[in-house]
CSV table of C-alpha atoms in Angstrom, one decimal:
chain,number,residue,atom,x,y,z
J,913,UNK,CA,-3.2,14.2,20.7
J,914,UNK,CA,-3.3,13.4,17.1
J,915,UNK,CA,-6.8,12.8,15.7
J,916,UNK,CA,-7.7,10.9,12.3
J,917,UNK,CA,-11.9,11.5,12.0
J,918,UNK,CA,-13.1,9.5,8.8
J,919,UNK,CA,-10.7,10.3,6.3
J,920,UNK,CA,-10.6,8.6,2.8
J,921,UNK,CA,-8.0,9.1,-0.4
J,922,UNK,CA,-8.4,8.5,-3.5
J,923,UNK,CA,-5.5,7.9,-5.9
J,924,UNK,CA,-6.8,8.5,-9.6
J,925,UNK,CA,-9.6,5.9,-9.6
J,926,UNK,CA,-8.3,3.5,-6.7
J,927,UNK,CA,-9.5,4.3,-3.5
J,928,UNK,CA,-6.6,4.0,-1.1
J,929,UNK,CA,-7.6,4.9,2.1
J,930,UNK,CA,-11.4,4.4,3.3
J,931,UNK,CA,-12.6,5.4,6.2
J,932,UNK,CA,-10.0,5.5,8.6
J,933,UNK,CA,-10.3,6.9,12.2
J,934,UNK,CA,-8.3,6.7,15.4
J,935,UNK,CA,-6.3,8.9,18.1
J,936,UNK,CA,-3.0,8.7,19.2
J,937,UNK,CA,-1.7,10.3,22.4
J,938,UNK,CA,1.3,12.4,22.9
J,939,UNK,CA,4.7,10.3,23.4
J,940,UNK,CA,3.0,6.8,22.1
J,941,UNK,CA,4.9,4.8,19.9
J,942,UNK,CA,2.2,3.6,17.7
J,943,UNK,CA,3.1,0.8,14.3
J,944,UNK,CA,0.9,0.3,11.4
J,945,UNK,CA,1.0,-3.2,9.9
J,946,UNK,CA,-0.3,-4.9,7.0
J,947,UNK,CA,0.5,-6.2,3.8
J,948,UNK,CA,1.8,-4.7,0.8
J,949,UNK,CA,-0.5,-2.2,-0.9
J,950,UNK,CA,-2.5,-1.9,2.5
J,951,UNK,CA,-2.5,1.9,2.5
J,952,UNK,CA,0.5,2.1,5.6
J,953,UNK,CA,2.7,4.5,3.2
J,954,UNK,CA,-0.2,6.6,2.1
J,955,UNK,CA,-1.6,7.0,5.8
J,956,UNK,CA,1.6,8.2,7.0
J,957,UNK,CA,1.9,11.1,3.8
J,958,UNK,CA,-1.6,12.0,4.1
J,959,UNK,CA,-0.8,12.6,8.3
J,960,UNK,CA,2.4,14.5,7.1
J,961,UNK,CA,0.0,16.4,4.7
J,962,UNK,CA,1.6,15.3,1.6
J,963,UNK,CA,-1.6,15.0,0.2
J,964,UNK,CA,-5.3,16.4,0.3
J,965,UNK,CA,-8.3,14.6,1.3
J,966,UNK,CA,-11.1,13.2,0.4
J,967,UNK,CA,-13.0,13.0,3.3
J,968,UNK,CA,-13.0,13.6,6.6
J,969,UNK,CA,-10.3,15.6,9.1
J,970,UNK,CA,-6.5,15.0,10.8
J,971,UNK,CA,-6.4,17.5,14.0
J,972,UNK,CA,-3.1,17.6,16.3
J,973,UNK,CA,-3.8,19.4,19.4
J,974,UNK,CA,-7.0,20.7,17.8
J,975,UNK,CA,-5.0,22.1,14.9
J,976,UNK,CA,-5.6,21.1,11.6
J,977,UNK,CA,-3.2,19.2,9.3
J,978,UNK,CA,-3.7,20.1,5.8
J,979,UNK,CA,-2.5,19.0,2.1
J,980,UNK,CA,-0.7,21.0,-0.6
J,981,UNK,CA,-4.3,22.7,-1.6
J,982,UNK,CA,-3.6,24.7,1.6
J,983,UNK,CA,0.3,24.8,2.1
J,984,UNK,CA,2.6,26.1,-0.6
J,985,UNK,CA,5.3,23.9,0.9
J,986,UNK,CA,3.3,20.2,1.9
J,987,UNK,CA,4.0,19.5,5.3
J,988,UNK,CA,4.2,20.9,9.0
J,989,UNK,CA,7.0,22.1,10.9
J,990,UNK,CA,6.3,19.9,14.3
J,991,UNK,CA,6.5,16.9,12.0
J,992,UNK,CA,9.3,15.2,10.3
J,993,UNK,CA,8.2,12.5,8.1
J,994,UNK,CA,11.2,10.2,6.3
J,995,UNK,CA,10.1,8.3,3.4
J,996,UNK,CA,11.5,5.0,1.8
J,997,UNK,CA,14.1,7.1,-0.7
J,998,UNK,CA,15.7,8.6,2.6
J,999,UNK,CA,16.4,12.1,1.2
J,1000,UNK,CA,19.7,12.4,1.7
J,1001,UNK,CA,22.2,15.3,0.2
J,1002,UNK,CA,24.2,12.5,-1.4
J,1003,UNK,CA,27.6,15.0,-1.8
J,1004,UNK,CA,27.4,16.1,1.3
J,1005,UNK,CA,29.4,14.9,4.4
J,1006,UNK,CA,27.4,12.3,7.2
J,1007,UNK,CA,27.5,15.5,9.6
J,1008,UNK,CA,26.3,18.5,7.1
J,1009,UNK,CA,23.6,16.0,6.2
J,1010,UNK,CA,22.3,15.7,10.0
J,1011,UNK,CA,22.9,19.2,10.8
J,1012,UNK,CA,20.7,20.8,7.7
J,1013,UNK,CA,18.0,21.8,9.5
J,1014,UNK,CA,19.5,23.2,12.3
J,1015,UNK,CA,21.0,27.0,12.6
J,1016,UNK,CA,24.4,27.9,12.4
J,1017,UNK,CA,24.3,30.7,14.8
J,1018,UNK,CA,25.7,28.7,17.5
J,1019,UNK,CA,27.8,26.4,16.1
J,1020,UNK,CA,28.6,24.9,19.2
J,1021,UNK,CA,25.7,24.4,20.2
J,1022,UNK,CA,25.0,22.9,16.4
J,1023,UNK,CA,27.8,20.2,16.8
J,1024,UNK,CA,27.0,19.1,19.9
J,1025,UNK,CA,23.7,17.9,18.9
J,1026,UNK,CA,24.6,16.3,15.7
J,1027,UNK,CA,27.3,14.5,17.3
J,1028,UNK,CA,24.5,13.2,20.0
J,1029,UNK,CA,23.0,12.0,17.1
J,1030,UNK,CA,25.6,10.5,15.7
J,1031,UNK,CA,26.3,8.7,18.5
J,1032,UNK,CA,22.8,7.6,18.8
J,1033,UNK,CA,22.8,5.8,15.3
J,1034,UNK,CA,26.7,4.5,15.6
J,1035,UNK,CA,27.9,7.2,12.9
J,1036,UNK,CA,30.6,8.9,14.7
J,1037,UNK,CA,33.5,7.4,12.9
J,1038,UNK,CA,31.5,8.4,8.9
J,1039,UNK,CA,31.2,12.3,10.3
J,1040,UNK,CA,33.1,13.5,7.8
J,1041,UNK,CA,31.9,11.1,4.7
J,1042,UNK,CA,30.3,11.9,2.0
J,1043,UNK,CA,26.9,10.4,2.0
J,1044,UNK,CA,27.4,8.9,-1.7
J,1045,UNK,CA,30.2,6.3,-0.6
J,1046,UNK,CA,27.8,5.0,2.3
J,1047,UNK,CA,26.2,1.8,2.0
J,1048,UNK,CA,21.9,1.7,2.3
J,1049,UNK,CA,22.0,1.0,5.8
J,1050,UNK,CA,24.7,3.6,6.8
J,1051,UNK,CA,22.3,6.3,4.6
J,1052,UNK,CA,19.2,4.7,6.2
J,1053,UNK,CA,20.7,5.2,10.0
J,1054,UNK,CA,22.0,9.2,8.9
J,1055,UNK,CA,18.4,10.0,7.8
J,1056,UNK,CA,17.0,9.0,10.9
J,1057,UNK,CA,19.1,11.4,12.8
J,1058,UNK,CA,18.1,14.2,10.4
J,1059,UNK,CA,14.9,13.9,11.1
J,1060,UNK,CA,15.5,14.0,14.6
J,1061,UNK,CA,17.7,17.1,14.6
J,1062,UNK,CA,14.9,19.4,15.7
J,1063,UNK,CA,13.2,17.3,17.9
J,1064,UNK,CA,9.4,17.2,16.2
J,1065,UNK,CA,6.7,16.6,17.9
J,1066,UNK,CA,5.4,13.8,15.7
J,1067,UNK,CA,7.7,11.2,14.0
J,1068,UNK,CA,6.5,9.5,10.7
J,1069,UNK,CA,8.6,6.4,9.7
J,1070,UNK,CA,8.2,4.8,6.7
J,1071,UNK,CA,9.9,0.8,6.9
J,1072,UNK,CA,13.1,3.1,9.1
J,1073,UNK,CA,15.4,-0.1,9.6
J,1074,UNK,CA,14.6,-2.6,6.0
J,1075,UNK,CA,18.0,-1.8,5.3
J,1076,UNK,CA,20.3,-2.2,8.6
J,1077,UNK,CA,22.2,-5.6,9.3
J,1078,UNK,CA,20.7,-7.2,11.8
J,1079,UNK,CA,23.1,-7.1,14.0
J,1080,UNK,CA,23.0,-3.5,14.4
J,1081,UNK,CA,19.0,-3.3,14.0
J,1082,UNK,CA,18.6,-4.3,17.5
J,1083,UNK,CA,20.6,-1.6,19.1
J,1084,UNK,CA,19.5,0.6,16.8
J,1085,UNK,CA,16.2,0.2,17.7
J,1086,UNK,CA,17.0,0.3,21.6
J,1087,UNK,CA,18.3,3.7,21.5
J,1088,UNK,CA,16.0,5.1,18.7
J,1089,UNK,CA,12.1,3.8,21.1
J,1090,UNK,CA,13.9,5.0,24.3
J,1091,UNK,CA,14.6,8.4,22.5
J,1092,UNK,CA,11.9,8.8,21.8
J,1093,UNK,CA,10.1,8.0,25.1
J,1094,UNK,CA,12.6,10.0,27.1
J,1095,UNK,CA,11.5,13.2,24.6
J,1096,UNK,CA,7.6,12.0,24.5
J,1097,UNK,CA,8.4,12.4,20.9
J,1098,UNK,CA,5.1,10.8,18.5
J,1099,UNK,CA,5.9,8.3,16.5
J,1100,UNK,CA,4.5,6.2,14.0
J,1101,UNK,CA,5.9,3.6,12.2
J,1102,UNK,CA,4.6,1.7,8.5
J,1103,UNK,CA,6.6,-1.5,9.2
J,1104,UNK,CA,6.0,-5.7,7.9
J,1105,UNK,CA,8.4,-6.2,11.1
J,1106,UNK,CA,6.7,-7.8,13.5
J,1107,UNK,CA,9.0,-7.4,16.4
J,1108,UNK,CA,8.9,-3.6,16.1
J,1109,UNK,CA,5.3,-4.0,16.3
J,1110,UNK,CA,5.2,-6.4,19.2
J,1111,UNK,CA,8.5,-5.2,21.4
J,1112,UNK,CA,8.7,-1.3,20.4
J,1113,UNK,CA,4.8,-0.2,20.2
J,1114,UNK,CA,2.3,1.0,22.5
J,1115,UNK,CA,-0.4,0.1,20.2
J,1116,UNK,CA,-0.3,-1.7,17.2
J,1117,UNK,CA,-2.8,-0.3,13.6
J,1118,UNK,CA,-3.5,-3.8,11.5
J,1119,UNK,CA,-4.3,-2.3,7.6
J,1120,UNK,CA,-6.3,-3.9,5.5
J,1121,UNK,CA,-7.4,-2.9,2.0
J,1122,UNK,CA,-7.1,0.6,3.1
J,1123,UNK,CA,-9.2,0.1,6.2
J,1124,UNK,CA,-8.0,-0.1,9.8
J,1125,UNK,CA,-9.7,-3.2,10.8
J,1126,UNK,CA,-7.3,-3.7,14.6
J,1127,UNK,CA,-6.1,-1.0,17.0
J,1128,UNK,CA,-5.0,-2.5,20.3
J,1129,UNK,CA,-2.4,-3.4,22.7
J,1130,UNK,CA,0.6,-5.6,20.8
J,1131,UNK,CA,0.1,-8.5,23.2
J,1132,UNK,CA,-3.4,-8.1,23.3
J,1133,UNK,CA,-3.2,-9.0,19.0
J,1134,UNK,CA,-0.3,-11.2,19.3
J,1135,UNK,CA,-2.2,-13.2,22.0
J,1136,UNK,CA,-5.8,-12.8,20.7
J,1137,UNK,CA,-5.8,-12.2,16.9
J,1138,UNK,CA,-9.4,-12.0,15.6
J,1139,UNK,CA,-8.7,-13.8,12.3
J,1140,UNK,CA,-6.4,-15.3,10.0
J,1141,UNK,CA,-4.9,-12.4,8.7
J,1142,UNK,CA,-3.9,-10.5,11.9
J,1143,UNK,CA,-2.6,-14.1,13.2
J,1144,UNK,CA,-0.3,-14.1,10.1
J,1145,UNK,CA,1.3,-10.7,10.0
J,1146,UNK,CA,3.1,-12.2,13.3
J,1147,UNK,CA,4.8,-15.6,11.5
J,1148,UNK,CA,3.2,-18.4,10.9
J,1149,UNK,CA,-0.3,-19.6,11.7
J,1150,UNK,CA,-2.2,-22.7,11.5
J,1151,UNK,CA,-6.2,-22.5,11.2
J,1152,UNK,CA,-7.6,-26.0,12.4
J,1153,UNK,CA,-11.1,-27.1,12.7
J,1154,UNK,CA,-10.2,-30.3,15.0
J,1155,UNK,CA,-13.7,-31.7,13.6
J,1156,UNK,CA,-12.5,-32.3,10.6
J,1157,UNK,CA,-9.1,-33.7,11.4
J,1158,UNK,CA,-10.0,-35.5,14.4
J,1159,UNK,CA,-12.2,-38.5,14.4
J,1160,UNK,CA,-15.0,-38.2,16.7
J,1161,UNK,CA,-14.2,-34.7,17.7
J,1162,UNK,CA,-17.4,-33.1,18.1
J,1163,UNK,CA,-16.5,-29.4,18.5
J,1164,UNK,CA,-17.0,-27.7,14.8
J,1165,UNK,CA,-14.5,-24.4,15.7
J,1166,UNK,CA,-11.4,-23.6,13.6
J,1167,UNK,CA,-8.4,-22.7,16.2
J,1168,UNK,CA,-6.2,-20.0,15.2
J,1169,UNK,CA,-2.7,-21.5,17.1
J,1170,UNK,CA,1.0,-20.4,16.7
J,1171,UNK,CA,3.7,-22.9,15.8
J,1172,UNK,CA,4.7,-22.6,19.8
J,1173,UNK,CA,1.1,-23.4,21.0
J,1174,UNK,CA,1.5,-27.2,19.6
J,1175,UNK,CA,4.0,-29.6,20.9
J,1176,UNK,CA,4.7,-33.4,20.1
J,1177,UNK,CA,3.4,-35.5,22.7
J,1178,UNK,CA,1.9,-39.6,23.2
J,1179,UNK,CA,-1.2,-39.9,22.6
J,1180,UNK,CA,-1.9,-36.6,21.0
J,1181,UNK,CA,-4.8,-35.2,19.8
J,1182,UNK,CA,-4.3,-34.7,16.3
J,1183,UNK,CA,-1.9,-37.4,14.2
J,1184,UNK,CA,0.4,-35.7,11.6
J,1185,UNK,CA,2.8,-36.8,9.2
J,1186,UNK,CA,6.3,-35.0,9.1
J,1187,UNK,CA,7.1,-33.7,6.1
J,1188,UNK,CA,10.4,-31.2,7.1
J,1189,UNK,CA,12.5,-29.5,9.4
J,1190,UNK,CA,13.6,-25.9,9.6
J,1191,UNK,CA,16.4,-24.8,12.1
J,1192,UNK,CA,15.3,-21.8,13.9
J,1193,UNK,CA,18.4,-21.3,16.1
J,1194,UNK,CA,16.8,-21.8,19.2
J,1195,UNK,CA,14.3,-24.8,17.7
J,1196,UNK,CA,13.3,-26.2,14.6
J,1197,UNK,CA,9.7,-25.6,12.8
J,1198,UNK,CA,8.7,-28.7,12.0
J,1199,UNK,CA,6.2,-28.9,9.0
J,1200,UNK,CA,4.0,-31.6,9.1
J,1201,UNK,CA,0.4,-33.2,7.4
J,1202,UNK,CA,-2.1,-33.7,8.7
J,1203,UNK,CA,-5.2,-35.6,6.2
J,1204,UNK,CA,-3.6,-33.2,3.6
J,1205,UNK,CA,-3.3,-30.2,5.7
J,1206,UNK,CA,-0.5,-28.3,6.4
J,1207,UNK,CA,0.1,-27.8,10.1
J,1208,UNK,CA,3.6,-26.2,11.4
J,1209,UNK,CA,4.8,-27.1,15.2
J,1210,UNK,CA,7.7,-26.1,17.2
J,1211,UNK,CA,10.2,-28.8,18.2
J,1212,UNK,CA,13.3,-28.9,20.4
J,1213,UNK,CA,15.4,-31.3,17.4
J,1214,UNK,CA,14.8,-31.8,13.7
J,1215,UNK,CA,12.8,-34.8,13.3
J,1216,UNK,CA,12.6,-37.3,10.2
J,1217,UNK,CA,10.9,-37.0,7.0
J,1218,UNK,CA,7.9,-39.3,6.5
J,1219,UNK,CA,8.0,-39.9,10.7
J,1220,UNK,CA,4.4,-39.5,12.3
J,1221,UNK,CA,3.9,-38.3,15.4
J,1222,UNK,CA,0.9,-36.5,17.7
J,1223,UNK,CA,0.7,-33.5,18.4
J,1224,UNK,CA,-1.1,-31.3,21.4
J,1225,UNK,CA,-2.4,-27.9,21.9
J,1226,UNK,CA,0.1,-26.3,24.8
């Protein structure tokens, strides 16, 4: 169990982190969203014990984690903690980068773990590369199997795929969350993604202002977002009061609704005017006006500038 109790950082005069507590349990995949300059990156170097505290305590298994006040070299051996900048050995080979932490006493035993590795993060064919001649991505997926080389017991990602094609994101992620799970490794990931924090997590940490102001179930957010903010970290979001778009509706309540949870329809609640279309591959968002307001639906076809339609809550 990893335990955060009231911890606050400060960094020179800006307080960064205020206030934060929560517990994690052993083998949860766990994401932190937010906005830039939220505190996600800072949260995940003050649990690797990058830096000291302010306030307050971080315990795993009852142990404490501590900052460089305490630890001639910052940081704990059970946890492996890879940063934005990657890392990397940059004239070293794809293989002598993934196998630096591990001992050469048994070399076979060595190589067959970095080539598991490899495997796992589609490598195998850049073993013997030079990490300089690799692309971002290519240096992004080699640092995540050299923090993976000795198995830690808690994994700290900072943004882990912002540089992989998307193409080979998706598998990528696959293997990496079901790694992970099969190990019960801990993992936590800083991320703006939003599928990793609805698809890949256990729970999902919403930042704000260096304040944890959600911890919950993904679908629990995605479905039942207590404000504007937490709605919009998921894509976009429209915030309607009906009562003042809608004549003669009494009900004064701003609706927090999805692009998917509004649909054209006859005789439709609220009367918009289209404004334009953006293909979606599978639909088109359709952003529309209503008495000056923005409002974004879902639609199955592009639809006409300047056409007005109604639209209904799903």
């Amino acid at each position: 169990m990893l335990v955060l109790k009231n911890i606050s950082f400060t960094y020179l005069t800006d307080v960064v982190i205020k206030n934060v507590s929560f517990s994690i349990g052993k083998g949860k995949n766990v994401t932190v969203i937010g906005e830039s300059g939220c505190g996600k990156s800072t949260l995940l170097k003050l649990i690797y014990g990058l830096y000291d505290l302010d306030e307050g305590e971080i315990e795993f298994d009852e142990k404490s984690i501590r900052g460089p006040k305490f630890n001639l070299i910052p940081g704990e051996d059970y946890i492996k903690y890879l940063a934005q900048d990657f890392g990397l050995m940059p004239y070293t080979s794809v293989e002598q980068n993934v196998g630096s932490f591990l001992s050469n006493i048994y070399k076979d035993k060595k190589k067959a773990r970095v080539d598991e590795l490899l495997e796992m993060v589609e490598m195998t064919d850049f073993a013997k590369t030079k990490v300089k001649y690799l692309s971002g991505g290519q240096q992004q997926r080699v640092a995540l199997a050299r923090v993976l080389a000795l198995e830690p017991e808690i994994l700290l990602l900072d943004e882990p795929f912002s540089q992989i094609d998307s193409f080979r994101k998706n598998t990528l992620r696959r293997n990496l969350f079901n790694y992970l799970k099969e190990k019960q490794i801990t993992c936590i990931i800083a991320t703006h993604d939003s599928t990793e924090a609805l698809s890949f997590s256990d729970e999902t940490i919403v930042m704000q202002n260096g304040t944890v102001i959600a911890k919950e179930n993904p679908r629990v957010l995605f479905n039942n977002p207590s404000n504007t903010y937490i709605a919009s970290l998921f894509g976009e979001i429209n915030e309607l009061n009906l009562s003042q778009l809608v004549e003669d509706f009494q009900e004064d309540k701003s609706l927090l609704l999805y692009p998917h949870q509004l649909k054209v329809a006859e005789n439709g609640l609220l009367k918009v005017i289209v404004k334009q279309s953006y293909f979606k591959g599978t639909h088109f968002l359709i952003e529309a006006l209503a008495n000056e307001k923005v409002v974004f639906f879902d639609h199955d076809t592009e639809l006409p500038s300047n056409l007005v339609v109604t639209i209904r809550m799903v």
